[in-house]
Amino acid sequence: MRVLRVGGAQMGPIQKADSRQAVVARMVKLLDQAKAQQCDLVVFPELALTTFFPRWYMPDQAEVDTWFEREMPNAATRPLFDKAAAYNIGMSFGYAELTPDGHHFNTSILVDRSGKIVGKYRKIHLPGHVEFDRKRTFQHLEKRYFEPGDLGFPVWRAMGGILGMCICNDRRWPETYRVMGLQGVELITLGYNTPAVNSQRDSEGPEQRLFHNRLSLQSGAYQNSTWVVAVAKCGTEDGHPMIAGSLIVNPDGEIVAEAKSEDDELIVADCDLDATIFGKETIFDFKRHRRIEHYGRITAQAGIVLPPEAT
Ligand code: CDT
């Protein structure tokens, strides 16, 4: 058995006016709970340090950049790194990254038990739109504020296993899990900010969104025989509700821990990384069963190509 006790540190809403320092203080409290429950690894949400700012249209790039971090750790997040290292707990969390050469990414990092950043992932499947859309009841401007990630879907040997990361919308795409699955991933962390309603379709509310959340996470875990730890930032931010429903899913696709609240809440599960072996050696033994000669379209085309019309 290779058991990692993992804490999913769901976070309630962060309002526009909340400072990074106040948010980090909340994250440290969640770390305190994780320490009391003897966690080895704590997973925080996407864009954990701020409100979900892509819902706001900002024509002024200088204002946009105020939501980004130019270095990590920085003065605001240093207490989080120090506390995690003092507790000997690894962690992952998401933030908006502004690189020294001016690139903007929606980023997640993996930090080992000593407080060292050992992995970085930049979100690849950016949802939403580029321009202000007056038909929507609220905006989702990730495609405006971020560039698609440029690091692929790497995995890392860390915490005694093989770990990978993805971010929010990535969880809806089977390619995300499979690219990591093909590198033997044993545990995937992901954070999300998912609006509770669809700004373009009234009929799609929180129940359906929670269903899609579970469906994507459970199938990704099962089909790649990996643990998945999915953690929300949730509740109502500046009048905009987001789903909660943080989950830990085992390599059989079963939910083993699930958040009950829409607020700061730690969910915990013992994740035996050896539990990934059975699936990887049987029904999802990729080497024996995948038929890559028939998968060319997966990388050759993005959109749908319809069959010819019947004549
Ligand atoms: N942050 C993020 O990627 N949110 C998207 C919203 C898409 S609308 C369902 C998500 O996939 O949850």
Coordinates of N, CA and C and ligand atoms in Angstrom, one line a residue, residues 46-47 52 106 123 125-128 140 142 167-172 191-195 197-198 204 209, ligand 1:
E46 N -8.8 26.3 -8.2 CA -8.3 27.2 -9.3 C -8.4 28.7 -8.8
L47 N -7.4 29.5 -9.3 CA -7.4 31.0 -8.9 C -7.8 31.1 -7.5
F52 N -13.2 35.1 -8.8 CA -13.1 34.6 -10.2 C -13.2 35.8 -11.2
N106 N -3.4 30.8 -16.6 CA -4.2 30.3 -15.5 C -3.4 29.1 -15.0
K123 N -3.2 26.1 -17.6 CA -4.5 25.6 -18.2 C -4.6 25.7 -19.7
H125 N -7.4 24.1 -21.7 CA -8.7 24.3 -22.3 C -9.4 25.5 -21.6
L126 N -9.2 26.6 -22.2 CA -9.7 27.9 -21.7 C -11.2 28.0 -22.2
P127 N -12.1 28.1 -21.3 CA -13.5 28.3 -21.7 C -13.8 29.8 -22.0
G128 N -15.0 30.0 -22.5 CA -15.5 31.4 -22.5 C -15.2 32.1 -23.9
H140 N -17.6 35.5 -19.2 CA -16.6 34.5 -18.9 C -15.4 34.7 -19.8
E142 N -12.1 34.2 -19.9 CA -10.8 33.5 -19.7 C -10.0 33.6 -21.1
I167 N -6.9 21.9 -14.7 CA -7.6 23.0 -14.1 C -9.0 23.1 -14.7
C168 N -10.0 23.1 -13.9 CA -11.4 23.4 -14.2 C -11.9 22.8 -15.5
N169 N -12.1 23.6 -16.5 CA -12.7 23.2 -17.8 C -11.9 22.0 -18.4
D170 N -10.6 21.8 -18.1 CA -9.9 20.7 -18.5 C -10.5 19.4 -18.2
R171 N -11.3 19.4 -17.0 CA -11.8 18.1 -16.5 C -12.9 17.5 -17.4
R172 N -13.5 18.4 -18.3 CA -14.5 17.9 -19.2 C -14.0 17.2 -20.5
G191 N -8.5 22.1 -9.6 CA -9.3 23.1 -8.9 C -10.3 23.7 -9.9
Y192 N -11.5 24.1 -9.4 CA -12.4 24.7 -10.4 C -13.2 25.9 -9.8
N193 N -13.7 26.8 -10.7 CA -14.6 27.8 -10.4 C -15.7 27.7 -11.5
T194 N -16.8 27.1 -11.1 CA -17.9 26.8 -12.1 C -19.1 27.5 -11.8
P195 N -19.5 28.5 -12.6 CA -20.8 29.2 -12.3 C -21.9 28.2 -12.2
V197 N -25.0 28.6 -12.9 CA -25.9 28.7 -14.0 C -25.2 29.0 -15.3
N198 N -25.9 28.7 -16.4 CA -25.4 28.9 -17.8 C -25.9 30.3 -18.2
E204 N -30.2 25.3 -17.7 CA -29.1 24.6 -17.1 C -28.7 25.3 -15.7
R209 N -25.2 21.1 -13.4 CA -23.8 21.4 -13.4 C -23.0 20.5 -12.5
Ligands
CDT1 N1 -13.1 28.2 -14.7 C1 -13.7 27.4 -15.6 O1 -13.0 26.8 -16.4 N2 -15.0 27.3 -15.6 C2 -15.7 26.5 -16.6 C3 -17.0 27.1 -16.9 C4 -17.6 26.6 -18.2 S1 -19.2 26.8 -18.3 C5 -19.8 25.2 -17.9 C6 -15.9 25.1 -16.2 O2 -15.7 24.2 -17.0 O3 -16.4 24.8 -15.2

